Amino acid sequence: MEDAPAADPKAERRQRLMGLDLTELAVEFGTDKWGVHRYTPHYQRHLEHLRQQKFVLLEIGIGGYTRKRRSGASLKMWRWFFPRARIVGLDIEDKSFLDGGHIQTYLGDQTDPGILQRIIAEEGAPLVVIDDGSHIPEHVRATFAILFPLLPDGAIYCIEDIQTSYWPAWGGAVDPRATGTSMDLVKSLVDGLNHEELLVEDYESSYTDKHVRAVHCYHNLVVIEKGDNVEGSNRDTAAHTFHGSNDDPAETP
């Protein structure tokens, strides 16, 4: 009787990792997207439909500045959650030791249009962007202004650690109504969802007004969906409905 073939440890590990959900992968590779934060369930909700798709994911900020062995933990997590995707990382420090397989890193500043345009030229436009970079509101806003118009419809743009909007030491402000913060950007995007209903005289709809389809806000995390937002106003029909329908509260027993 012949002996059974020896098990292949690499194949077994691959099979095991492919069966894990995103939170389990975060624990496996030691990223703070679970534990320090609670981001992975939200990402699973919004990105699960892409799990077996071919696309480019760009993560800004690779981490591991004090412990090199921990560097790239989230890139590795994404690599196993999206086995067919191209996982691209951008960092202000050289992380090229992580390059290989599905992972490619770039050295540069997240607010530099040149490096962002180079990434798109070489890798293709990302379908998913994760801004886990400096978390400085000025940088967050500049990066979004550069990248978002370059993304395809259906793209998902995520901004992490948005709590720095409220921290002056990080360029934020104590007053939650302050302008120029990351949350100020998010609030403007939410208003923009209804840009066709605004009664502001001579208001001109912006690019994001017309191309942000949804904004999902969680604790310290924002997920923005790109797509057409030009449904047209229902101002005239709504006026009739609100004042003359059977749903009028005044006519409801």
XYZ file of C-alpha atoms in Angstrom:
253
model
C 0.000 0.000 0.000
C 1.439 3.352 -1.054
C 1.910 6.104 1.473
C -0.393 9.122 1.153
C 1.272 12.121 -0.480
C 2.874 14.529 1.958
C 0.819 17.585 2.822
C 1.896 20.865 1.242
C 2.166 23.431 4.082
C 1.964 26.386 1.674
C -1.163 25.047 0.023
C -2.744 24.360 3.403
C -1.945 27.875 4.624
C -3.325 29.390 1.437
C -6.546 27.421 1.776
C -6.890 28.446 5.417
C -6.326 32.152 4.714
C -8.739 32.140 1.799
C -11.455 30.950 4.168
C -11.046 33.766 6.703
C -13.215 36.858 6.885
C -11.645 40.313 6.975
C -11.562 40.620 10.753
C -9.884 37.226 11.052
C -7.326 38.275 8.443
C -6.679 41.501 10.358
C -5.899 39.449 13.459
C -3.759 37.047 11.418
C -1.511 39.805 10.079
C -1.640 42.201 13.030
C -3.168 45.290 11.438
C -4.806 47.834 13.731
C -7.892 47.922 11.515
C -9.289 45.518 14.083
C -8.483 45.779 17.771
C -7.235 49.345 17.992
C -10.053 50.256 15.595
C -13.225 48.462 14.529
C -13.025 49.076 10.801
C -13.004 45.585 9.330
C -16.736 44.769 9.725
C -17.559 47.998 7.875
C -15.074 47.196 5.134
C -16.479 43.683 4.840
C -19.956 45.149 4.379
C -18.923 47.571 1.638
C -16.257 45.523 -0.161
C -17.416 41.899 0.061
C -18.894 42.061 -3.460
C -15.391 42.647 -4.863
C -13.729 39.695 -3.152
C -13.244 37.605 -6.303
C -12.875 40.524 -8.717
C -9.797 41.826 -10.521
C -9.198 45.481 -9.654
C -6.682 47.881 -8.127
C -6.786 48.764 -4.430
C -4.674 51.727 -3.314
C -3.847 52.159 0.349
C -2.187 55.410 1.372
C 0.007 54.886 4.425
C 1.672 51.516 4.953
C 2.846 51.874 8.557
C 5.448 49.907 10.475
C 7.691 52.881 11.146
C 8.998 51.590 14.478
C 8.761 47.839 13.834
C 9.676 46.854 10.295
C 8.327 43.319 10.693
C 4.850 44.755 11.299
C 5.061 46.949 8.213
C 2.509 46.264 5.513
C 0.132 44.336 7.766
C -2.952 45.784 6.122
C -1.544 45.296 2.607
C -1.125 41.605 3.444
C -4.652 41.492 4.825
C -6.032 43.009 1.614
C -3.912 40.673 -0.495
C -5.610 37.632 1.012
C -9.090 39.111 1.168
C -8.867 40.071 -2.519
C -6.823 37.233 -4.061
C -7.286 38.508 -7.631
C -6.712 42.211 -6.939
C -3.607 44.333 -7.374
C -2.723 45.753 -3.950
C -0.850 49.053 -4.169
C 0.610 50.972 -1.241
C 1.929 54.542 -1.053
C 4.142 55.731 1.787
C 6.606 58.507 2.600
C 9.160 55.809 3.510
C 10.593 53.126 1.249
C 8.543 49.944 1.640
C 9.826 48.169 -1.461
C 10.817 45.137 0.637
C 7.095 44.310 0.594
C 6.912 44.201 -3.209
C 6.051 40.905 -4.815
C 3.129 38.836 -5.901
C 0.015 40.976 -5.783
C 1.630 43.810 -3.789
C 3.399 46.878 -5.209
C 4.557 49.862 -3.166
C 5.420 53.413 -4.152
C 7.487 56.045 -2.342
C 5.966 59.511 -2.187
C 3.810 62.159 -0.540
C 0.059 61.613 -0.619
C -0.544 65.250 -1.624
C 1.798 65.101 -4.626
C -0.280 64.951 -7.829
C 2.710 63.552 -9.699
C 3.021 60.342 -7.673
C -0.736 59.774 -7.616
C -0.946 60.224 -11.378
C 2.058 57.940 -11.843
C 0.397 55.197 -9.813
C -2.712 55.413 -11.969
C -0.655 55.454 -15.166
C 1.288 52.339 -14.126
C -1.337 50.375 -12.198
C -4.669 51.639 -13.511
C -7.311 53.686 -11.723
C -8.100 52.218 -8.286
C -11.576 50.891 -7.621
C -10.898 51.112 -3.879
C -8.887 53.807 -2.085
C -8.019 53.639 1.616
C -6.604 56.886 3.024
C -4.689 55.762 6.112
C -1.939 58.318 5.556
C -0.985 61.311 7.674
C -4.559 61.924 8.951
C -3.829 65.659 8.799
C -7.031 67.276 7.481
C -5.195 69.463 4.970
C -3.555 66.343 3.502
C -6.788 64.341 3.556
C -8.645 67.043 1.654
C -5.852 67.586 -0.868
C -5.550 63.867 -1.600
C -9.293 63.517 -2.096
C -9.372 66.533 -4.422
C -6.626 65.000 -6.585
C -7.713 61.361 -6.604
C -11.487 61.314 -6.560
C -12.007 62.783 -10.051
C -9.615 60.167 -11.457
C -11.580 57.188 -10.126
C -14.155 55.211 -12.126
C -17.848 55.107 -11.333
C -18.455 52.452 -8.711
C -15.234 53.320 -6.888
C -15.173 53.336 -3.091
C -13.068 55.955 -1.297
C -12.416 55.423 2.413
C -10.939 57.875 4.915
C -9.689 56.451 8.207
C -9.003 58.077 11.578
C -11.161 61.078 10.810
C -11.248 61.940 14.518
C -8.206 64.160 13.905
C -10.731 66.709 12.611
C -11.362 67.550 16.276
C -7.712 67.567 17.416
C -5.797 70.859 16.998
C -2.450 69.067 17.354
C -3.263 67.239 14.100
C -4.521 70.292 12.251
C -8.119 69.901 13.368
C -10.254 72.162 15.542
C -12.057 71.855 18.855
C -15.195 73.411 17.369
C -16.977 70.667 15.355
C -18.391 73.390 13.091
C -14.920 74.534 12.015
C -14.171 74.703 8.312
C -11.184 73.118 6.610
C -11.275 69.826 8.522
C -11.806 66.338 7.156
C -15.264 66.214 8.717
C -16.083 69.569 7.144
C -15.350 67.924 3.798
C -17.594 64.987 4.682
C -20.452 67.265 5.742
C -20.207 69.147 2.458
C -20.406 65.839 0.577
C -23.570 64.933 2.493
C -25.159 68.262 1.577
C -24.037 67.670 -1.996
C -26.116 64.504 -2.192
C -29.122 66.833 -2.339
C -27.549 69.525 -4.513
C -30.505 69.517 -6.915
C -32.849 70.464 -4.081
C -30.879 73.487 -2.834
C -32.573 76.878 -3.081
C -29.347 78.886 -2.852
C -29.429 81.563 -5.540
C -26.967 80.984 -8.424
C -25.696 77.765 -6.819
C -23.459 75.816 -9.189
C -23.199 72.091 -8.511
C -19.630 70.914 -7.960
C -17.936 67.811 -9.322
C -18.479 65.966 -6.066
C -22.118 67.079 -5.930
C -22.659 65.301 -9.235
C -20.428 62.276 -8.636
C -20.770 61.280 -4.960
C -23.565 58.707 -4.789
C -23.446 57.849 -1.081
C -21.580 58.729 2.112
C -21.444 56.201 4.953
C -20.171 57.501 8.307
C -18.903 55.282 11.106
C -16.823 55.874 14.224
C -13.576 57.400 12.857
C -14.252 56.027 9.353
C -16.011 57.395 6.277
C -16.850 55.369 3.150
C -17.692 57.348 0.007
C -19.248 55.789 -3.099
C -18.640 57.308 -6.514
C -21.387 57.358 -9.126
C -23.886 59.578 -10.899
C -25.887 61.810 -8.572
C -28.067 63.632 -11.092
C -31.529 62.219 -10.458
C -33.209 65.586 -10.861
C -35.228 67.540 -8.339
C -38.658 66.386 -7.221
C -39.423 69.802 -5.790
C -42.592 70.348 -7.822
C -44.030 66.861 -7.368
C -43.059 66.799 -3.705
C -44.918 70.049 -3.077
C -48.090 68.458 -4.446
C -47.539 65.191 -2.602
C -46.774 66.757 0.762
C -49.835 69.033 0.682
C -52.448 67.002 -1.145
C -51.932 63.297 -0.633
C -53.624 60.799 1.626
C -50.373 60.755 3.613
C -50.879 64.350 4.743
C -50.583 64.187 8.559
C -53.557 66.559 8.822
C -55.752 64.026 7.026
C -54.471 60.943 8.796
C -56.824 59.653 11.497
